[in-house]
Coordinates of C-alpha atoms and ligand atoms in Angstrom, one line a residue:
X1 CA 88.9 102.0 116.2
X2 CA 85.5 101.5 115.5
X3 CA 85.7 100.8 111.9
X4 CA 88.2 98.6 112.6
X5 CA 88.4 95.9 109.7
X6 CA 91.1 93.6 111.6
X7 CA 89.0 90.5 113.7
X8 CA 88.6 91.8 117.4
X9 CA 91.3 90.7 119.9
X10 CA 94.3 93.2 121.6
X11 CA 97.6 91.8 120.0
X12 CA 99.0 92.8 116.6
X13 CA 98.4 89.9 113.7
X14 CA 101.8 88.8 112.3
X15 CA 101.8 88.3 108.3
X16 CA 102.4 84.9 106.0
X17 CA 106.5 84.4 105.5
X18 CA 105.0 85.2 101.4
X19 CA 103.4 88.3 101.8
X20 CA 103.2 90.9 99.0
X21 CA 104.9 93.8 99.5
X22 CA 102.3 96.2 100.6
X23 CA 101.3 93.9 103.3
X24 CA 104.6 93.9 104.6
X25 CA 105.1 97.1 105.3
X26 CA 101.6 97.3 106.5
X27 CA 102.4 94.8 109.0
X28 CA 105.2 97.0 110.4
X29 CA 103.4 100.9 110.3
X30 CA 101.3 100.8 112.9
X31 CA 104.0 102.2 115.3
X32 CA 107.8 102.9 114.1
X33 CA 110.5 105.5 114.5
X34 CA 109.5 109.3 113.2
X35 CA 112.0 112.3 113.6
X36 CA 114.8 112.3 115.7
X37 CA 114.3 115.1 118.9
X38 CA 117.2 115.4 120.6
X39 CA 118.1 119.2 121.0
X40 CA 121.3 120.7 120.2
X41 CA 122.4 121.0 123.5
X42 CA 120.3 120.1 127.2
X43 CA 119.2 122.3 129.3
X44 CA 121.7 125.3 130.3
X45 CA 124.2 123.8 127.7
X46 CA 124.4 120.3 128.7
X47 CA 125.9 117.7 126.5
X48 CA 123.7 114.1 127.9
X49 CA 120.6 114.2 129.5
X50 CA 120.5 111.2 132.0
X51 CA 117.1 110.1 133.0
X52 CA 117.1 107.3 136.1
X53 CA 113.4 105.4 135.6
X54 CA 112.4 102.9 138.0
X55 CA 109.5 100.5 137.5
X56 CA 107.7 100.2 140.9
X57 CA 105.8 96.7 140.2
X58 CA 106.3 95.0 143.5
X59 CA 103.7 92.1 143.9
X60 CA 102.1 92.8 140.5
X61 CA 102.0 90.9 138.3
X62 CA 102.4 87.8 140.1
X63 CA 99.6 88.7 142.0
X64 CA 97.2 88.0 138.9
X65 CA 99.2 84.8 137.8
X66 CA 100.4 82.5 140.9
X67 CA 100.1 84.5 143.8
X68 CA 102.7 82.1 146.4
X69 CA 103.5 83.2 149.5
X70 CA 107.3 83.3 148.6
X71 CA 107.3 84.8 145.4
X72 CA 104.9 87.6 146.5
X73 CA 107.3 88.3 149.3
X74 CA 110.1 89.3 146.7
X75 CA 107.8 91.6 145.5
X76 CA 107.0 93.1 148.8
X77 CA 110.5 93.6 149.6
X78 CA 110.4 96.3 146.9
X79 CA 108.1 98.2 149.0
X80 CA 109.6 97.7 152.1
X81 CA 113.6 98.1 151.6
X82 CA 114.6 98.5 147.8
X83 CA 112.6 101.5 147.4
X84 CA 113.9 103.8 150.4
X85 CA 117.1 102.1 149.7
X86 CA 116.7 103.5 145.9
X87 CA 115.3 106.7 147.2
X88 CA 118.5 107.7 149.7
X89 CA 120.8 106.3 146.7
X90 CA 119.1 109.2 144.3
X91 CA 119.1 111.6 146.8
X92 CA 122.4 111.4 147.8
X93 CA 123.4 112.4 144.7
X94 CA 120.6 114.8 144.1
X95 CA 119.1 113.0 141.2
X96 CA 115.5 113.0 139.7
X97 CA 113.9 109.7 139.1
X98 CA 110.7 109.0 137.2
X99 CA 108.6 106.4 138.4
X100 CA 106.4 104.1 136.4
X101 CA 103.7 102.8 139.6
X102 CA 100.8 100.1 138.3
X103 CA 98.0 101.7 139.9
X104 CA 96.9 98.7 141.5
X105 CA 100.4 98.9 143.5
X106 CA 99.0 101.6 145.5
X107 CA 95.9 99.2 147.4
X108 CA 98.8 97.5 148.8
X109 CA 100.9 100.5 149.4
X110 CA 98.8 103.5 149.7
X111 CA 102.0 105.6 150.8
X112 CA 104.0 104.7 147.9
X113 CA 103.5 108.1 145.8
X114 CA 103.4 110.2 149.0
X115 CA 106.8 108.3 149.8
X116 CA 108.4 109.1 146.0
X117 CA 106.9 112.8 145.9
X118 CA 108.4 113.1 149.4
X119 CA 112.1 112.8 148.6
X120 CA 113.0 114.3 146.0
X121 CA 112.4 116.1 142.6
X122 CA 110.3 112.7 140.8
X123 CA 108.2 112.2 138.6
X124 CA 105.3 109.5 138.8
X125 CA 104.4 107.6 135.5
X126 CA 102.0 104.9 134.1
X127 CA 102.7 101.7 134.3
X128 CA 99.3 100.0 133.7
X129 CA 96.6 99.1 136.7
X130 CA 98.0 95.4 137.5
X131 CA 100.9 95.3 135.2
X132 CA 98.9 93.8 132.6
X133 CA 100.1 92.4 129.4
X134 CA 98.8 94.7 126.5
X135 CA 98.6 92.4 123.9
X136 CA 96.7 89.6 126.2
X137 CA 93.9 91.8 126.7
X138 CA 90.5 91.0 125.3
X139 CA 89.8 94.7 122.9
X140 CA 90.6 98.0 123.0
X141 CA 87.5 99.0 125.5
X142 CA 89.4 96.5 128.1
X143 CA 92.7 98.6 127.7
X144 CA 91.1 102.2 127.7
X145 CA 89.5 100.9 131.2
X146 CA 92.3 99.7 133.0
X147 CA 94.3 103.1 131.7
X148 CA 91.6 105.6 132.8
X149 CA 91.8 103.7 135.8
X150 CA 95.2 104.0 136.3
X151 CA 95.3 107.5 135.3
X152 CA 92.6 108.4 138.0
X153 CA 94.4 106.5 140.6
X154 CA 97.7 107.8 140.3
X155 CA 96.1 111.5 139.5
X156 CA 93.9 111.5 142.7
X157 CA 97.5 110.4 144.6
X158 CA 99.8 112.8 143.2
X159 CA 97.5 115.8 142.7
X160 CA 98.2 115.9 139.1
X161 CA 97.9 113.4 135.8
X162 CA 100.5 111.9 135.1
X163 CA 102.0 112.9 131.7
X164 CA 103.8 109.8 130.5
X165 CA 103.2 106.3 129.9
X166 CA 105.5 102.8 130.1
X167 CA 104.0 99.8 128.9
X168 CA 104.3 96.9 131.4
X169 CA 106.4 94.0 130.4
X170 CA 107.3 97.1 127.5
X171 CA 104.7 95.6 125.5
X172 CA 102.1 97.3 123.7
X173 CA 98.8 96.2 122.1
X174 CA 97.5 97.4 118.8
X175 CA 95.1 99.8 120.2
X176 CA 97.8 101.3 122.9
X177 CA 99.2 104.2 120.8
X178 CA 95.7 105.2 119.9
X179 CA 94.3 105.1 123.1
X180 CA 97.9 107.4 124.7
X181 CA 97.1 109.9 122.2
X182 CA 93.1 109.4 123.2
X183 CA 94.3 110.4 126.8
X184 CA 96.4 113.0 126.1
X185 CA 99.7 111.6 127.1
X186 CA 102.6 113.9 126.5
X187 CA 105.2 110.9 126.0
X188 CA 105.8 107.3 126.2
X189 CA 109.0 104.8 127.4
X190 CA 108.9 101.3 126.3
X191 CA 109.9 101.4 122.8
X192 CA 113.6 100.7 120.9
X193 CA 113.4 102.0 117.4
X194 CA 116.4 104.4 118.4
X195 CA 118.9 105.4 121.4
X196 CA 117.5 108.8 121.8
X197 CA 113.8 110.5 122.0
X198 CA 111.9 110.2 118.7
X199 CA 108.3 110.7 117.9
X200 CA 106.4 108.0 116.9
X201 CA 105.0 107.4 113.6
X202 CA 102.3 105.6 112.6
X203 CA 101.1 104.6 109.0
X204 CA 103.8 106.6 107.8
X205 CA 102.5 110.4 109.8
X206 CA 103.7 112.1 112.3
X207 CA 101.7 111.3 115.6
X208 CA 102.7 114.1 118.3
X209 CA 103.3 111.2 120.5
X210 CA 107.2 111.5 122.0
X211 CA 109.3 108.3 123.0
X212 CA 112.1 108.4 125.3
X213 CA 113.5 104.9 124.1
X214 CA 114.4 102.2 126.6
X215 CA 116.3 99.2 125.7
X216 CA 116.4 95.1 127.6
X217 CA 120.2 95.9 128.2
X218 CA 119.5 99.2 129.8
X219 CA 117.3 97.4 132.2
X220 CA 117.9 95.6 135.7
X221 CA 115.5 92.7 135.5
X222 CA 116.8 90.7 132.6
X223 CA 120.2 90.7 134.4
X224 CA 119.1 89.7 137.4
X225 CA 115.7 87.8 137.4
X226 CA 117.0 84.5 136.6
X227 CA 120.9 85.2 137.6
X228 CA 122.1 86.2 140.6
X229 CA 125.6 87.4 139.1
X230 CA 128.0 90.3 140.4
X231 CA 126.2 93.5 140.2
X232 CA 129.2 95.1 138.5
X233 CA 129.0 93.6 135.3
X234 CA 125.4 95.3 134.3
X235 CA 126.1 98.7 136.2
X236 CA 129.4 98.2 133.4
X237 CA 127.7 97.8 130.9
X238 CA 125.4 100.7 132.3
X239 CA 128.7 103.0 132.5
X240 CA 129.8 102.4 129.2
X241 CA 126.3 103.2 127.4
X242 CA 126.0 106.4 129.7
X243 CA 129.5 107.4 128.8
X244 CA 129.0 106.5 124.9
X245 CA 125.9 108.7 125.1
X246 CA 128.1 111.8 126.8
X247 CA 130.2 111.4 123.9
X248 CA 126.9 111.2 121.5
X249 CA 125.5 114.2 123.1
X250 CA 122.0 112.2 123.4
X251 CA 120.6 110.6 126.2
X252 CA 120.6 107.6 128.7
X253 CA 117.4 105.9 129.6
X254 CA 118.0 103.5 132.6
X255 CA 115.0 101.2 134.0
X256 CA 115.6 99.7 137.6
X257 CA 113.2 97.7 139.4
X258 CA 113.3 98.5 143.4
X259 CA 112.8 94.9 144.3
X260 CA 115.6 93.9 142.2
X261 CA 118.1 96.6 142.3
X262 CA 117.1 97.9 145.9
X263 CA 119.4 94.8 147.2
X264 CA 122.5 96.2 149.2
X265 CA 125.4 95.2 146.9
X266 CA 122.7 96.8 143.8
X267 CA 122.7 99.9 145.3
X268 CA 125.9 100.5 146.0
X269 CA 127.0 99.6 142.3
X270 CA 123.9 102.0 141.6
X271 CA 125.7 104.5 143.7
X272 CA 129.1 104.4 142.0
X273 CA 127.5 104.8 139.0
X274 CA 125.4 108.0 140.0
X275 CA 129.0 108.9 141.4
X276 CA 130.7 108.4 137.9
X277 CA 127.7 110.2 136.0
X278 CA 127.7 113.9 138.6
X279 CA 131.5 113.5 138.1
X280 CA 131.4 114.5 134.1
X281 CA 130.6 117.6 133.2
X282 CA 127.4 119.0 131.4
X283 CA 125.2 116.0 132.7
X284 CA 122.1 117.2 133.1
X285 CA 120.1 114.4 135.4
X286 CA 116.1 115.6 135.0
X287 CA 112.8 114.0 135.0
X288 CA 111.7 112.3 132.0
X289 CA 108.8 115.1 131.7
X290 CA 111.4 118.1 132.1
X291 CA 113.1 115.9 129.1
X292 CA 110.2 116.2 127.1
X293 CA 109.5 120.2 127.7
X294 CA 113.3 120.8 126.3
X295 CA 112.6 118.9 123.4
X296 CA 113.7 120.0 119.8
X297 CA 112.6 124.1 119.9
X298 CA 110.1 123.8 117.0
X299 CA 107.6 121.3 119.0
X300 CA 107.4 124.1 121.3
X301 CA 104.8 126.4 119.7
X302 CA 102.4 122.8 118.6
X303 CA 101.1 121.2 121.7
X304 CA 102.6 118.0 122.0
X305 CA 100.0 114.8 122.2
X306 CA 98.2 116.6 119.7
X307 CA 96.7 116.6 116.3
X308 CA 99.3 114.9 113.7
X309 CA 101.3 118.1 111.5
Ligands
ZN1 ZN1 107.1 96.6 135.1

């Protein structure tokens, strides 16, 4: 980073519509899609690997924008009723979530890892320290402070770091794969280059740096934020992707938001869907970290988050 040519700043320059060439794919390698990882089979012989993720922003980031009365409230009720509600959903069906917290989300709910650690086989994740946008940030000594912050929050909650890493808004800034591998991050979930875990490449080499892909239409919020449609159309849309990744023999990555899909009629369409998933068999429903240790056999003997091969 520090012999950096490109003018300071966080976000990623675009380049002219008449660019040569080289600049072109310049432009594009600073974070794309390196070898596929899914395993042969899932872990004693499964055929999908499920992973439930759930993005615990709450008041943040409103909070650091307009922070109304009213619109603060919707994220509170995240705290107070769609997360238990969310929590009681997974556990009735025995499933692991992994939750991506903002660390800042825990000085207005200092119970809320205690709470997710508490009920169940979860996992907690990164989700920035005030849900910050990456690319909006003023440099690259900006971002590493806000992670290290929210690594030591979340770590001195939890008892232990955190291994992986979602990029609010799914966002990053042109420093944030750098500064992931800088911290020793075993994987990251906020990028699309494929439906199933990759490692991320960057100016054409391998990085070490896993990616369990997400995608807008496996996600509650862009559904629901500015609709207020039946629940049953996402959650089918959700069944069909889970069920065209069992076929696959891949993975499906869903990111819900407690104070969106923690509303009654959400969770119970979340609960038929949990119902559908446990009634196929070889679903294997784990963590996205236990995802990550039963990775392709061959990254087993190289530490992963390490030195590029
Ligand atoms: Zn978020």
């Amino acid at each position: 980073v520090g012999t950096d040519p490109r003018p300071p700043g966080n976000d990623s320059p675009g380049i002219p519509v008449d660019a040569s060439d080289e600049q072109i794919v310049a432009a594009a390698a600073s974070v794309r899609a390196g070898r596929v990882l899914t395993p042969p089979s899932w872990k004693d012989g499964a055929r999908v690997a499920v992973c439930i993720t759930l993005d615990v922003d709450n008041e943040f980031p409103r909070l650091n924008g307009n922070a109304r009365p009213v619109s603060l409230s919707w994220g509170e009720y995240g705290a107070t009723t769609g997360l238990p509600r969310i929590l009681r959903t997974l556990a009735r069906h025995r499933v692991p979530g992994t939750f991506f917290i903002p660390g800042a989300t825990t000085v207005l709910h200092p119970g809320v890892v205690d709470e997710v650690l508490g009920s169940g086989a979860h996992e907690i994740g990164l989700h920035g320290w005030s849900h910050e946008y990456l690319p909006a940030l003023r440099d690259a000594e900006q971002e590493r402070e806000l992670l290290l912050r929210s690594i030591d929050r979340l770590t001195e909650l939890a008892g232990t770091k955190p291994a992986g890493f979602r990029a609010p808004f799914w966002e990053f800034g042109r420093h944030t794969l750098d500064l992931l591998r800088e911290a020793d991050l075993r994987y990251d979930s906020s990028l699309m280059a494929m439906d199933q875990p990759y490692e991320i490449a960057a100016g054409g080499r391998p990085t070490g740096m896993i990616e369990l892909p997400v995608h807008w239409a496996l996600d509650d919020g862009p559904y629901f934020m500015s609709d207020v449609g039946d629940p049953d159309v996402p959650f089918e849309v959700f069944r069909r992707e889970f069920d065209l990744a069992y076929d696959e023999g891949t993975i499906f990555v869903l990111t819900l938001h407690p104070m969106i899909s923690g509303l009654r009629s959400r969770a119970a369409a979340l609960d038929r869907l949990l119902e559908h998933i446990r009634s196929r068999p070889g679903v294997w429903c784990a963590s996205m970290s236990d995802v990550v240790d039963h990775l392709s056999p061959e990254r087993s003997d190289s530490r992963i988050g390490g030195a590029p091969r």
